[in-house]
Coordinates of C-alpha atoms in Angstrom, one line a residue:
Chain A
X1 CA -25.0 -3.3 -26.1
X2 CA -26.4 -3.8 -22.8
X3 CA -30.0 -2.7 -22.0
X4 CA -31.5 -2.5 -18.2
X5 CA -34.9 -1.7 -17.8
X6 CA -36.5 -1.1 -14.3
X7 CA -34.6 -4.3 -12.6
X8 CA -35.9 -5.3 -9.3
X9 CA -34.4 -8.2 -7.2
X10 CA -35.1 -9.2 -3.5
X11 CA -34.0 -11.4 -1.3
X12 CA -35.5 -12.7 1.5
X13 CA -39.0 -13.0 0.6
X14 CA -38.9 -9.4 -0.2
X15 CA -36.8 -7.8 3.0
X16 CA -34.1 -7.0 1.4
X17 CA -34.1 -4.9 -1.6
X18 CA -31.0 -5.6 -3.2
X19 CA -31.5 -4.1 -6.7
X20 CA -34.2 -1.4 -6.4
X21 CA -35.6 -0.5 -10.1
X22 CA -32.4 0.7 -11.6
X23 CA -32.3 1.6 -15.4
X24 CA -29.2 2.3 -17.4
X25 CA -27.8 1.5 -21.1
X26 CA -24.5 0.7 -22.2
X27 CA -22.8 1.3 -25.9
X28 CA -21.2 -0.9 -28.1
X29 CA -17.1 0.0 -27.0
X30 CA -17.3 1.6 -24.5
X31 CA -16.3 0.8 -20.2
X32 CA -19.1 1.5 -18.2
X33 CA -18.2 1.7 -14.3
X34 CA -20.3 0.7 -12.0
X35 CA -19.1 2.6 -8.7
X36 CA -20.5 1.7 -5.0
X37 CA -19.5 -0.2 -1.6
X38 CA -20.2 -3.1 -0.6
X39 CA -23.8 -4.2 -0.7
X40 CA -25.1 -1.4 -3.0
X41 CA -26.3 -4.0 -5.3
X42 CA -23.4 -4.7 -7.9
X43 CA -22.6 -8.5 -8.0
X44 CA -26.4 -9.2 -8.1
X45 CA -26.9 -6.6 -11.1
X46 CA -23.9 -8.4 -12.7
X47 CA -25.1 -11.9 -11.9
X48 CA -28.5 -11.2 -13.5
X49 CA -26.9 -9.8 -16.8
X50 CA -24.4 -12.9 -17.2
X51 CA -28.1 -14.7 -16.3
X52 CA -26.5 -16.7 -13.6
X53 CA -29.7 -15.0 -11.4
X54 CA -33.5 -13.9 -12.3
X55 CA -34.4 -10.4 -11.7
X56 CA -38.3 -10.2 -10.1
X57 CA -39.0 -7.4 -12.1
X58 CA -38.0 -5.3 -14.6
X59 CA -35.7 -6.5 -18.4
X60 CA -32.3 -6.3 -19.4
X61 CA -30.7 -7.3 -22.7
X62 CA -27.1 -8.6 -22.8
X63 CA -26.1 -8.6 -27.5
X64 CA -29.5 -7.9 -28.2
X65 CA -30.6 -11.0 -26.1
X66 CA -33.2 -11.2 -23.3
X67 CA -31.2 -12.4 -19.9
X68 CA -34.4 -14.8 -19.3
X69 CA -35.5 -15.9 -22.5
X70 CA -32.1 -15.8 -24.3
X71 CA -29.8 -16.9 -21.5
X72 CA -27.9 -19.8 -24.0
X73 CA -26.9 -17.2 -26.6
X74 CA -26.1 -15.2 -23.7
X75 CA -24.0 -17.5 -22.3
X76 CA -21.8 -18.1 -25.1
X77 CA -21.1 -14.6 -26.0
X78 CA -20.3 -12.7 -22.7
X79 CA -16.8 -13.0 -20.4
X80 CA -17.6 -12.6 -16.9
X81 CA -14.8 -12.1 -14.2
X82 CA -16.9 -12.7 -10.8
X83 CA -15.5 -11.0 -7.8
X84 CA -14.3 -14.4 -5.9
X85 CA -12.0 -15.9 -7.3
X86 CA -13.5 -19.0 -9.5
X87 CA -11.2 -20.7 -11.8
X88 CA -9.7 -24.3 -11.0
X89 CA -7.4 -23.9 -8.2
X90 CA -6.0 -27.7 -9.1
X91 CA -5.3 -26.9 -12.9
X92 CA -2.2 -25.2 -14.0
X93 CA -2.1 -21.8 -15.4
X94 CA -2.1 -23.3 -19.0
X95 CA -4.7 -26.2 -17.8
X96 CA -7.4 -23.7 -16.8
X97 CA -7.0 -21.3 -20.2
X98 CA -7.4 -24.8 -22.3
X99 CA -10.3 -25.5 -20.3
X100 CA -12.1 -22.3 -20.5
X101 CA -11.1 -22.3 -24.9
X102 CA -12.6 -25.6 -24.7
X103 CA -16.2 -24.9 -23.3
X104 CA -16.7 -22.3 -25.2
X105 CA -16.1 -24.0 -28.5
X106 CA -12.6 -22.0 -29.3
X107 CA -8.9 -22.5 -29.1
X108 CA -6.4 -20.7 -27.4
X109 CA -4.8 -19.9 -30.4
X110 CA -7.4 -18.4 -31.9
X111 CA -8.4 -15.7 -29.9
X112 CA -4.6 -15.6 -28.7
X113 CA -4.1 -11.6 -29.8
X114 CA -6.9 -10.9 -27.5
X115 CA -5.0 -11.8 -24.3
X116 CA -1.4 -11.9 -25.4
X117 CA -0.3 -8.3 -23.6
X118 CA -2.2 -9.6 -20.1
X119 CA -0.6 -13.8 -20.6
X120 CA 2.8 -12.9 -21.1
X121 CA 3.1 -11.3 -17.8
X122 CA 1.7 -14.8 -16.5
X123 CA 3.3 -17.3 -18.8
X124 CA 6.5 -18.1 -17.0
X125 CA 4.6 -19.6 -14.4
X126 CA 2.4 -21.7 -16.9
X127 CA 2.8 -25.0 -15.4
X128 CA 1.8 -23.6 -11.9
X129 CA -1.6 -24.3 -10.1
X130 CA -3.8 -21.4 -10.3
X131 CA -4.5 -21.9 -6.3
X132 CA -0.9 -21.6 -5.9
X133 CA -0.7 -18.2 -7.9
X134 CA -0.5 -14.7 -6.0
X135 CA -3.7 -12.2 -6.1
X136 CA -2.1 -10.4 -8.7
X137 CA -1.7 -13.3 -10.9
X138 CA -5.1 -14.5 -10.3
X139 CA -6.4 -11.8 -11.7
X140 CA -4.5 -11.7 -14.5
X141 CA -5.3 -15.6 -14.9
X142 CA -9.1 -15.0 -14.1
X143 CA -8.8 -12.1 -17.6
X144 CA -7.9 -13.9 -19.5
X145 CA -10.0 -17.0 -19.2
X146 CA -13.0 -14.4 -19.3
X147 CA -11.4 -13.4 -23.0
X148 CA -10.8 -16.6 -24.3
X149 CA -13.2 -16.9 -26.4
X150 CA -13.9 -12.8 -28.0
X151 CA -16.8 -12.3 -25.9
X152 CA -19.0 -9.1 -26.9
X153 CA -19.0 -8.2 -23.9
X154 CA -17.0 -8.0 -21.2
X155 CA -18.4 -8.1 -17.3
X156 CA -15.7 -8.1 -14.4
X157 CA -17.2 -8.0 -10.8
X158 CA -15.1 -6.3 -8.8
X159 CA -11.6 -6.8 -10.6
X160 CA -9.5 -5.0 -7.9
X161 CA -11.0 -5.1 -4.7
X162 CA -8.0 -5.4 -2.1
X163 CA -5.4 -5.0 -5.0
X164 CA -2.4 -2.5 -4.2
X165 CA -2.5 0.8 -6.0
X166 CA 0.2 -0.1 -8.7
X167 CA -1.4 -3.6 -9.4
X168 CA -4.4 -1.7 -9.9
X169 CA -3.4 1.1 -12.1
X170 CA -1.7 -1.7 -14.2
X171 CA -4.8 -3.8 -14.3
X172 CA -6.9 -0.4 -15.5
X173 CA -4.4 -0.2 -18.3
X174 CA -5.2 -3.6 -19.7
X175 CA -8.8 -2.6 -19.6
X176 CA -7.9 0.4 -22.3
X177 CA -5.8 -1.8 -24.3
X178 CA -9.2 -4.6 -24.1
X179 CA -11.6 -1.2 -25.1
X180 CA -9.2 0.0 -28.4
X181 CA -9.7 -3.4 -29.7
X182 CA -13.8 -2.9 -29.4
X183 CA -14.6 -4.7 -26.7
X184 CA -17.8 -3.5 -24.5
X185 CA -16.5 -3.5 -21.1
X186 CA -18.8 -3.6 -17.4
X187 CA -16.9 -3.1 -14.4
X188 CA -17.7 -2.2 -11.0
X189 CA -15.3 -1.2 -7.9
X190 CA -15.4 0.4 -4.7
X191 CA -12.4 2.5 -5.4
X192 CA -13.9 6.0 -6.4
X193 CA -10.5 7.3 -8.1
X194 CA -10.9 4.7 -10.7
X195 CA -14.4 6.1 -11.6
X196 CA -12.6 8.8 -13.8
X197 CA -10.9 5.8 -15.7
X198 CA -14.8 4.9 -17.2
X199 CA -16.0 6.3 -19.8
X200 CA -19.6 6.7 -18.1
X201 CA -20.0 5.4 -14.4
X202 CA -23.3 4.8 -12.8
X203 CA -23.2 5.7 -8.7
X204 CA -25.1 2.9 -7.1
X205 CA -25.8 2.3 -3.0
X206 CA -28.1 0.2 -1.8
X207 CA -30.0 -0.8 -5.0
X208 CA -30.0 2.6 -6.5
X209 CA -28.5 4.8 -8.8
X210 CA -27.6 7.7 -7.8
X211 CA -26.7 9.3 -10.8
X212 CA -25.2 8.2 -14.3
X213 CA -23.0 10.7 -16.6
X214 CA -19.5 10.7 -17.7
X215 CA -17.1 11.3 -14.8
X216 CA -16.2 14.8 -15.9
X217 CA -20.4 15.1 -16.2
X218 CA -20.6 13.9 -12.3
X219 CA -18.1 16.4 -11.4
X220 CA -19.6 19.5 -13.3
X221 CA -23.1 18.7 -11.3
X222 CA -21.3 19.2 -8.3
X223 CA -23.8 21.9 -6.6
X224 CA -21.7 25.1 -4.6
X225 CA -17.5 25.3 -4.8
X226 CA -15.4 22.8 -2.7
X227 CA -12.3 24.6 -0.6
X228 CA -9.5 22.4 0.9
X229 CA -8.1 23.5 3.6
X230 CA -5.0 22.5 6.1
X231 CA -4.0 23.8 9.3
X232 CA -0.9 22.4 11.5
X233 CA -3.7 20.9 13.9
X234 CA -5.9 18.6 11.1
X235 CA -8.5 17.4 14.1
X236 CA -8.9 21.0 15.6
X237 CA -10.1 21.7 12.1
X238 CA -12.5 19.4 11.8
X239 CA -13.8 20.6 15.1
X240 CA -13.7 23.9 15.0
X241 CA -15.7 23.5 11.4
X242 CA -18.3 20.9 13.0
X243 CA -18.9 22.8 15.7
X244 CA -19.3 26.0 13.8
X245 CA -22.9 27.7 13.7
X246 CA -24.2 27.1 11.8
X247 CA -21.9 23.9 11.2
X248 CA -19.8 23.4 7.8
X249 CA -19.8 20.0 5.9
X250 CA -17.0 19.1 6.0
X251 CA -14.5 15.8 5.3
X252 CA -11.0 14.3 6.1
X253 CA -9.5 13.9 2.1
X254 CA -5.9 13.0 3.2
X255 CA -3.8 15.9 4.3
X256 CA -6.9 18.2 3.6
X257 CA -9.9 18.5 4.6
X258 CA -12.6 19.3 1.8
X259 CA -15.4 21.8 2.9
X260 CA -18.4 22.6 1.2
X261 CA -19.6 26.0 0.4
X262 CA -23.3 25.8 1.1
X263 CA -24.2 28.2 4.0
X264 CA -21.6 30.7 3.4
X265 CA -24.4 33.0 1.7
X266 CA -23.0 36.2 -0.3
X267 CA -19.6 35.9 2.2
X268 CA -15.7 35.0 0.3
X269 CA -15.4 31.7 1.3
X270 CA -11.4 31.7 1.4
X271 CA -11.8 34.7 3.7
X272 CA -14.4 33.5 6.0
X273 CA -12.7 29.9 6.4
X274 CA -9.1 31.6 7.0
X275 CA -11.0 34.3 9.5
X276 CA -12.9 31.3 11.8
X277 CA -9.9 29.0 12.0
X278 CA -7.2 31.8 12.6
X279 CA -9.8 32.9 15.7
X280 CA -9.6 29.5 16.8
X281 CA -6.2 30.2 17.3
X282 CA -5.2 27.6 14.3
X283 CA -2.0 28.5 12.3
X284 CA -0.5 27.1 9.1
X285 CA -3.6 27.8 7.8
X286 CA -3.9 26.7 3.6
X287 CA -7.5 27.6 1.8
X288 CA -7.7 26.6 -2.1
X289 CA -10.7 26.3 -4.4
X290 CA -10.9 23.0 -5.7
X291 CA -12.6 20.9 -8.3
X292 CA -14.4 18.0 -6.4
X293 CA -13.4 14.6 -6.8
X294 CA -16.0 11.6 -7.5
X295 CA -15.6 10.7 -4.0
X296 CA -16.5 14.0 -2.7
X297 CA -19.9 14.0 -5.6
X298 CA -20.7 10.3 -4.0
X299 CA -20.4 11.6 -0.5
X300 CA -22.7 14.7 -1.4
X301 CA -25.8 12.1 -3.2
X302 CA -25.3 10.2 -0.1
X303 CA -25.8 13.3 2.7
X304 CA -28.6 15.0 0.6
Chain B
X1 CA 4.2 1.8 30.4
X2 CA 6.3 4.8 29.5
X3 CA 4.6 6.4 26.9
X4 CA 7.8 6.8 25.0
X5 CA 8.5 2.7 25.5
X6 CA 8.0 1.4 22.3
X7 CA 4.9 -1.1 22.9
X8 CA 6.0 -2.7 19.1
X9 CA 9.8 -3.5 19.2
X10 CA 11.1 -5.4 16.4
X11 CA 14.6 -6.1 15.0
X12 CA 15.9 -8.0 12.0
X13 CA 13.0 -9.3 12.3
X14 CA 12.4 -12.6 9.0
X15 CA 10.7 -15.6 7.9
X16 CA 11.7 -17.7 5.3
X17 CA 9.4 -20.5 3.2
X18 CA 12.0 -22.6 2.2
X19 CA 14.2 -20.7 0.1
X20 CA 11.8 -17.6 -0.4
X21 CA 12.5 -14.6 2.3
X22 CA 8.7 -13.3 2.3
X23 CA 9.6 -11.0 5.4
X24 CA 13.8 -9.6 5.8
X25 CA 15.6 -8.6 8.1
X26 CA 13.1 -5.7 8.8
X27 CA 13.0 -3.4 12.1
X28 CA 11.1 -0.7 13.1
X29 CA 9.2 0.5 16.9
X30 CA 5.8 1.8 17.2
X31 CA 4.9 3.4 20.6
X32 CA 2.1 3.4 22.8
X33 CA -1.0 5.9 21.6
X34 CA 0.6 6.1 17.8
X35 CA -1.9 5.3 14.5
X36 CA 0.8 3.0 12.9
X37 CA 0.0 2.7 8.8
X38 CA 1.3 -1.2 7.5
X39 CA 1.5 -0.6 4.0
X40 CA 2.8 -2.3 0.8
X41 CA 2.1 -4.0 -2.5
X42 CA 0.5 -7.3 -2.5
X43 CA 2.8 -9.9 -1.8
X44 CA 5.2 -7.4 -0.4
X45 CA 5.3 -9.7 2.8
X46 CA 2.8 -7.7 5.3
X47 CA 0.1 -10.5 6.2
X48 CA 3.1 -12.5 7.3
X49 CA 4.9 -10.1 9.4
X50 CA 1.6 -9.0 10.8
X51 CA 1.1 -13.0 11.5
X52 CA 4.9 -12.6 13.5
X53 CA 3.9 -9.6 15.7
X54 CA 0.2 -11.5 16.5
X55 CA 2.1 -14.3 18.0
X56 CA 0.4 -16.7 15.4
X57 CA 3.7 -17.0 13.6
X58 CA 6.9 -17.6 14.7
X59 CA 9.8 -16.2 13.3
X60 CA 12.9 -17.8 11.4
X61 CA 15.1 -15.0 12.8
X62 CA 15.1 -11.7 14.5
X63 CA 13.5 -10.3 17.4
X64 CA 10.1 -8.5 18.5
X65 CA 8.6 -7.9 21.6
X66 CA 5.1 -6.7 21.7
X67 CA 2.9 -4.8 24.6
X68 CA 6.9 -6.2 26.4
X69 CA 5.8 -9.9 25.6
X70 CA 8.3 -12.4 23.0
X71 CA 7.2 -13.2 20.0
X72 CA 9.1 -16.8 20.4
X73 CA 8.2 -17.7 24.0
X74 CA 5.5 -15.2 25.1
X75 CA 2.8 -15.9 22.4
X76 CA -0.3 -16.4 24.1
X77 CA 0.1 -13.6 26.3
X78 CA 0.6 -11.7 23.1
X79 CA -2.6 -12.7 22.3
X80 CA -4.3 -12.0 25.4
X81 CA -2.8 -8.3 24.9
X82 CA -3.4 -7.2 21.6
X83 CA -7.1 -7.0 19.0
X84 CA -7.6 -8.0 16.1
X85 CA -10.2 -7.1 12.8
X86 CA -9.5 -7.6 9.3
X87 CA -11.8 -6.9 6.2
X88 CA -12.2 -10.6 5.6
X89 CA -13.2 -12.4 8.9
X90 CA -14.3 -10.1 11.9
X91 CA -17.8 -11.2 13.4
X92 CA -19.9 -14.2 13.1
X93 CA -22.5 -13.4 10.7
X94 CA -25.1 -16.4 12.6
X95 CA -24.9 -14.8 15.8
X96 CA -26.8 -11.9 17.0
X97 CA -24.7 -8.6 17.6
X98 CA -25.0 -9.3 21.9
X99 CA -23.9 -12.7 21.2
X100 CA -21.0 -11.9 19.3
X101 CA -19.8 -9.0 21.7
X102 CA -19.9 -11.6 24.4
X103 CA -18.6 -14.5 22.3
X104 CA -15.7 -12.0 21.6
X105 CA -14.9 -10.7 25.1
X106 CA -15.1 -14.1 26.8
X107 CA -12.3 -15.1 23.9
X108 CA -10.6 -11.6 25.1
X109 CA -10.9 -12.7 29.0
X110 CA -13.2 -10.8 30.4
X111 CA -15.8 -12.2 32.7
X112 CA -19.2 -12.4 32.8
X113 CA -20.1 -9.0 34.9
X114 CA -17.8 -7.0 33.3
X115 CA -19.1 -8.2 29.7
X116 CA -22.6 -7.6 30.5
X117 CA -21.6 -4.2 31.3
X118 CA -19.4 -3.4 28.3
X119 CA -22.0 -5.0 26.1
X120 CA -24.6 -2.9 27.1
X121 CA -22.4 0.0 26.7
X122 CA -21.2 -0.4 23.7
X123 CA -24.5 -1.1 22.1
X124 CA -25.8 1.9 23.3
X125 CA -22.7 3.6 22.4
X126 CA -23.4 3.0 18.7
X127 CA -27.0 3.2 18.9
X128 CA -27.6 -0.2 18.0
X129 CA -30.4 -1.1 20.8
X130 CA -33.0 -2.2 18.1
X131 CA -30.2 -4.3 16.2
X132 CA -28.8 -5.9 19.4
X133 CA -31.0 -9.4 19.1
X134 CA -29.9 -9.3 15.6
X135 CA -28.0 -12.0 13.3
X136 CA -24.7 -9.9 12.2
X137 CA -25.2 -11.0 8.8
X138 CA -28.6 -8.3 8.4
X139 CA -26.2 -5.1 9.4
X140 CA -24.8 -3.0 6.6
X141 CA -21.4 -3.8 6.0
X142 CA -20.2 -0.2 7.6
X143 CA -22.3 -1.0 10.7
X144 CA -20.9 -4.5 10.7
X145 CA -17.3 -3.0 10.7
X146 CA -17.6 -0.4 12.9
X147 CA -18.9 -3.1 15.9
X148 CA -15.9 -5.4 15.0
X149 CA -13.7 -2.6 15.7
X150 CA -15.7 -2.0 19.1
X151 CA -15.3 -5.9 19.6
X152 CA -11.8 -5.8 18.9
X153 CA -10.7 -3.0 21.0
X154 CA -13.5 -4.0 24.2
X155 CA -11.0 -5.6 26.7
X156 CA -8.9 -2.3 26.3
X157 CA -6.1 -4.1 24.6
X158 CA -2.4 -2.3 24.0
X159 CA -2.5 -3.2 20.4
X160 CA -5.2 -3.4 18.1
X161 CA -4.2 -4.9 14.6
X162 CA -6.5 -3.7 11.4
X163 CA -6.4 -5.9 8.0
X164 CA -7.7 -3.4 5.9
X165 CA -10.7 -2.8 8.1
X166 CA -12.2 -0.2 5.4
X167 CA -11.8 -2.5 2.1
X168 CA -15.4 -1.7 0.2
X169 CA -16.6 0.6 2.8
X170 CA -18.7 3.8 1.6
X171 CA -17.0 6.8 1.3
X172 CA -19.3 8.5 4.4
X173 CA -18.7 5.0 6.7
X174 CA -15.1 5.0 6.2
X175 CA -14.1 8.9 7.7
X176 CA -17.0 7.7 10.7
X177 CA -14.2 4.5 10.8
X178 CA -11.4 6.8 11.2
X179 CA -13.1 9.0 13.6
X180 CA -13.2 6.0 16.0
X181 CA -9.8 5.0 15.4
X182 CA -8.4 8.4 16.3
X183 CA -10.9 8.0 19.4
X184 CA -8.8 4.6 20.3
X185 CA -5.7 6.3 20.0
X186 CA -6.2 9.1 21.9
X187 CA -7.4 6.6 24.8
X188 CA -4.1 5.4 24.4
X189 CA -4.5 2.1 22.3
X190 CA -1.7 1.8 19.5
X191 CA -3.2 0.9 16.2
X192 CA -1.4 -1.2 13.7
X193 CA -3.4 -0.7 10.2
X194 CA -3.2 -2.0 6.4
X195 CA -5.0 -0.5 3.8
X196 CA -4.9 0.4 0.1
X197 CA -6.2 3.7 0.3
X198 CA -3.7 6.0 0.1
X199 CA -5.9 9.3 1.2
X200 CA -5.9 6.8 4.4
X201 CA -2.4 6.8 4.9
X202 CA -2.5 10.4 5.5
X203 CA -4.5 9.7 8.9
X204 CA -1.8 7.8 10.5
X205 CA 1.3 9.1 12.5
X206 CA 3.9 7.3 10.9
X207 CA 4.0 4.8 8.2
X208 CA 5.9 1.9 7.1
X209 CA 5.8 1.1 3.1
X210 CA 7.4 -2.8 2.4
X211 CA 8.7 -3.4 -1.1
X212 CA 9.7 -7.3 -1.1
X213 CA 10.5 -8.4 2.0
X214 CA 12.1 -5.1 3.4
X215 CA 10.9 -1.6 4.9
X216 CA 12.0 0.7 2.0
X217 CA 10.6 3.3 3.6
X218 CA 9.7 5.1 7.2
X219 CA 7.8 7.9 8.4
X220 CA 5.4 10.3 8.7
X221 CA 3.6 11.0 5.9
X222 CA 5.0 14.6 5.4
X223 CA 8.8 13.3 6.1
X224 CA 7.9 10.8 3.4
X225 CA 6.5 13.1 0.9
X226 CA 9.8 15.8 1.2
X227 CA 12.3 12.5 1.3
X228 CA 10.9 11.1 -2.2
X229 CA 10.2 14.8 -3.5
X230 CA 6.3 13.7 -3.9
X231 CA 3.1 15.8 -3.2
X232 CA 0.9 12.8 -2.6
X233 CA 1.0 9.6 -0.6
X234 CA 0.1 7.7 -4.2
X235 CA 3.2 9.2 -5.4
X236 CA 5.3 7.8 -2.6
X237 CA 3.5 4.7 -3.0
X238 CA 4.1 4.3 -6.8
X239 CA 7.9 5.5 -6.6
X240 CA 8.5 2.7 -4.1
X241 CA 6.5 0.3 -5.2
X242 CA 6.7 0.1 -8.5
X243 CA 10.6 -1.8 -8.9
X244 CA 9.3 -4.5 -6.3
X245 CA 10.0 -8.2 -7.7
X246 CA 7.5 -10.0 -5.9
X247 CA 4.5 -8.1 -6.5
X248 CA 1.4 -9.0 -9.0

């Protein structure tokens, strides 16, 4: 359903590479995530498949269409959520759904199935200005419009970037609810536990993909065994583990701390962790195998 | 200041719009050298208490004192005590990073000797020599943070406030964040912080969560977890949060 072929873009005259030859391919159905901070090159990969910006090298196809050549039939049959906020803030709720219908040829009614679960939450504030409408709202506002009109597919920059945790577990449930009823679905975020919520996620910094698999796929190629470990003293443990020769890697994942396993050699992990931080003179000391998280795979593509 | 004074003292502290109560009734201390955690749904009514305890606000009722100044009467000393970084607006993307660490501190009060030297040290203290005649708007976004929190915290203020100062942040930049927050603390700033992460709530001391108006819930972490019979921070987080009428 969606196509990208060695898409380069620059800005800057060149200085800065903001998309650097990524490649990737997306299936009719199914939600692809694309997974990075800031700045690794997501809005501009999304603005050049809704062909609102010209790659300088490389192809993609959006339906079966060419973003350059095809950009009309494009147009008409993609949603696309940006990550500001970009709907009418002086039409009403209702106002800005009519408008978007309208544009695109449709009606409201038509396509009403599509959006009902998201607009009911909405609707009793229909008469409301959307720039008078809280974050959560928006969003569920900005949705909508994006659906009005079945688009193929769906591309949503972004959708819950500084959104609470509820809001955003209830947005990622629309999203399945959106999939079961076929819709091709592009999303990127900054939030590595909603990663495992994609079917297949691409882990993009600073133009380039890291690595594209299914979430489970990411995990499995996790190279060496994680531990977590906890002690009563949380910074001594960092320390004593930084400052280890030679050191372990090792990061702050709430109340644990995640260590890797490379440079242990032939030695029991558990033992040799519980053995250096009960010398330190730590106590309280928990050490448990543990399947990696995507944040800990993205952290590892980063540091090697 | 006693350590154990509170430097954030609020009680019953509101503000109404009209007829709507976005922050109620709510009290709560922070003292000097603590990682404070801010958290709550959107809409739960954190911006504008944050906006009372800044002195950019003033409040409909209550009280708060903050580094011992009045949130009523006392408002620019407030200011001149306390520093300030969100996610959304920290530096001035059209200066170069010197020009925005002096802008900054001569908005902070300090004078011109003592900014050249903290300048120079805190450029060298990040490493960011070849950057300094740099427009902020060429950094990574990590590098960019990590100087507004240097900028915020370089007249040695009591308090420093942080708006979700790690929103979109790699996973690698936003532990080297927390490493310098810890750093402030133990140097005996207080830190105020938002954020949505929950893993993040885990860094701070104590934590507040705000479900419509109100502090439903205060702590640390662990006290928080073993109240609510949760083994995560999201679970906290979801159990509160997830009755509140005013969020979405």
């Amino acid at each position: 359903m969606v196509t990208v072929t060695n898409i380069t873009k620059t800005y800057n005259k060149g200085v800065v590479k903001a998309v650097n030859n990524v490649s990737f391919s997306v299936a009719k159905g199914e939600l692809f995530g694309l997974i990075g901070p800031d700045g690794a090159g997501k809005s501009s990969l999304f603005r050049i498949l809704t062909t609102l910006l010209l790659p300088d090298s490389g192809t993609a196809t959006v339906a079966g269409y060419d973003v350059v050549t095809d950009y009309r039939q494009i147009r008409s049959s993609v949603g696309y959520m940006p990550g500001r906020f970009s709907l009418y803030p002086d039409l009403s709720i209702e106002e800005n759904l009519h408008f978007f219908a309208t544009v695109f040829n449709t009606t409201v009614k038509e396509n009403y199935h599509l959006i009902e679960d998201i607009y009911v939450q909405i609707e009793p504030f229909k008469k409301r200005r959307a720039g008078k409408l809280s974050g959560g709202m928006k969003q569920k506002l900005a949705l909508c419009c994006a659906l009005i009109h079945k688009p193929t597919v769906l591309f949503l920059d972004e959708p819950t970037t500084g959104v609470d945790p509820v809001s955003r577990k209830e947005f990622w449930e629309m999203l399945k609810r959106l999939k079961q009823q076929g819709i091709t679905i592009v999303v990127s975020t900054p939030y590595m536990d909603e990663a495992t919520l994609c079917d297949r996620i691409a882990l993009i910094q600073q133009g380039r993909i890291l690595s594209i698999d299914t979430p489970q796929g990411i995990v499995a190629a996790y190279p060496g065994q994680l531990y977590a470990v906890k002690a009563r003293d949380m910074p001594r443990v960092s320390q004593v583990l930084t400052t280890y020769t030679p050191p372990f890697i090792n990061y702050l994942f709430g109340e644990y701390i995640h260590v890797d396993s490379q440079g242990m050699g032939d030695r029991n992990p558990t033992e040799l962790l519980r053995g250096i931080l009960t010398q330190a003179g730590l106590d309280g000391i928990e050490v448990t195998p543990i399947t990696p998280t995507i944040e800990d795979c993205f952290i590892k593509l980063l540091t090697t | 200041m006693n350590a154990n004074e509170p430097v954030i003292k609020a009680e019953k502290l509101t503000k109404r719009f009209g007829n709507f109560v976005a922050t109620d009734a709510i009290s709560f201390e922070v003292y000097k050298g603590e990682i404070f955690g801010f958290l709550g749904a959107n809409g739960a009514g954190k911006t504008t208490a944050m906006r009372m305890l800044c002195g950019l606000s003033i409040p409909s009722s209550g009280t708060a004192r903050i580094a011992g100044f009045d949130v009523y009467r006392q408002t620019e000393e407030i200011k001149r005590n306390i520093g300030y970084m969100s996610q959304k607006f920290s530096l001035y993307e059209d200066l170069t990073v010197l020009e925005n660490i002096r802008f900054f501190g001569g908005i902070y009060g300090l004078g011109n000797q003592q900014l050249k030297l903290k300048s120079d040290a805190l450029i060298e203290r990040l490493g960011l020599q070849p950057e300094a005649k740099k427009l902020v708007g060429e950094l990574p976004l990590g590098w960019k943070q990590k100087l507004a929190f240097s900028v915020s915290i370089l007249h040695e203020p009591t308090i420093v406030f942080l708006d979700e100062p790690t929103g979109g942040v790699d996973p690698v930049t936003r532990r080297q964040f927390w490493a310098m927050i810890y750093e402030a603390a133990s140097n005996g700033i207080t830190v105020f912080v938002t954020t949505h992460y929950m893993d993040e709530a885990e860094y701070c001391n104590r934590i507040s969560i705000m479900v419509d108006g109100r502090i439903a819930a205060l702590g640390t972490p662990g006290e928080l977890k073993t109240q609510l019979n949760e083994s995560s921070m999201d679970g906290v987080f979801y159990q509160l949060a997830r009755g509140a009428k005013n969020s979405g």
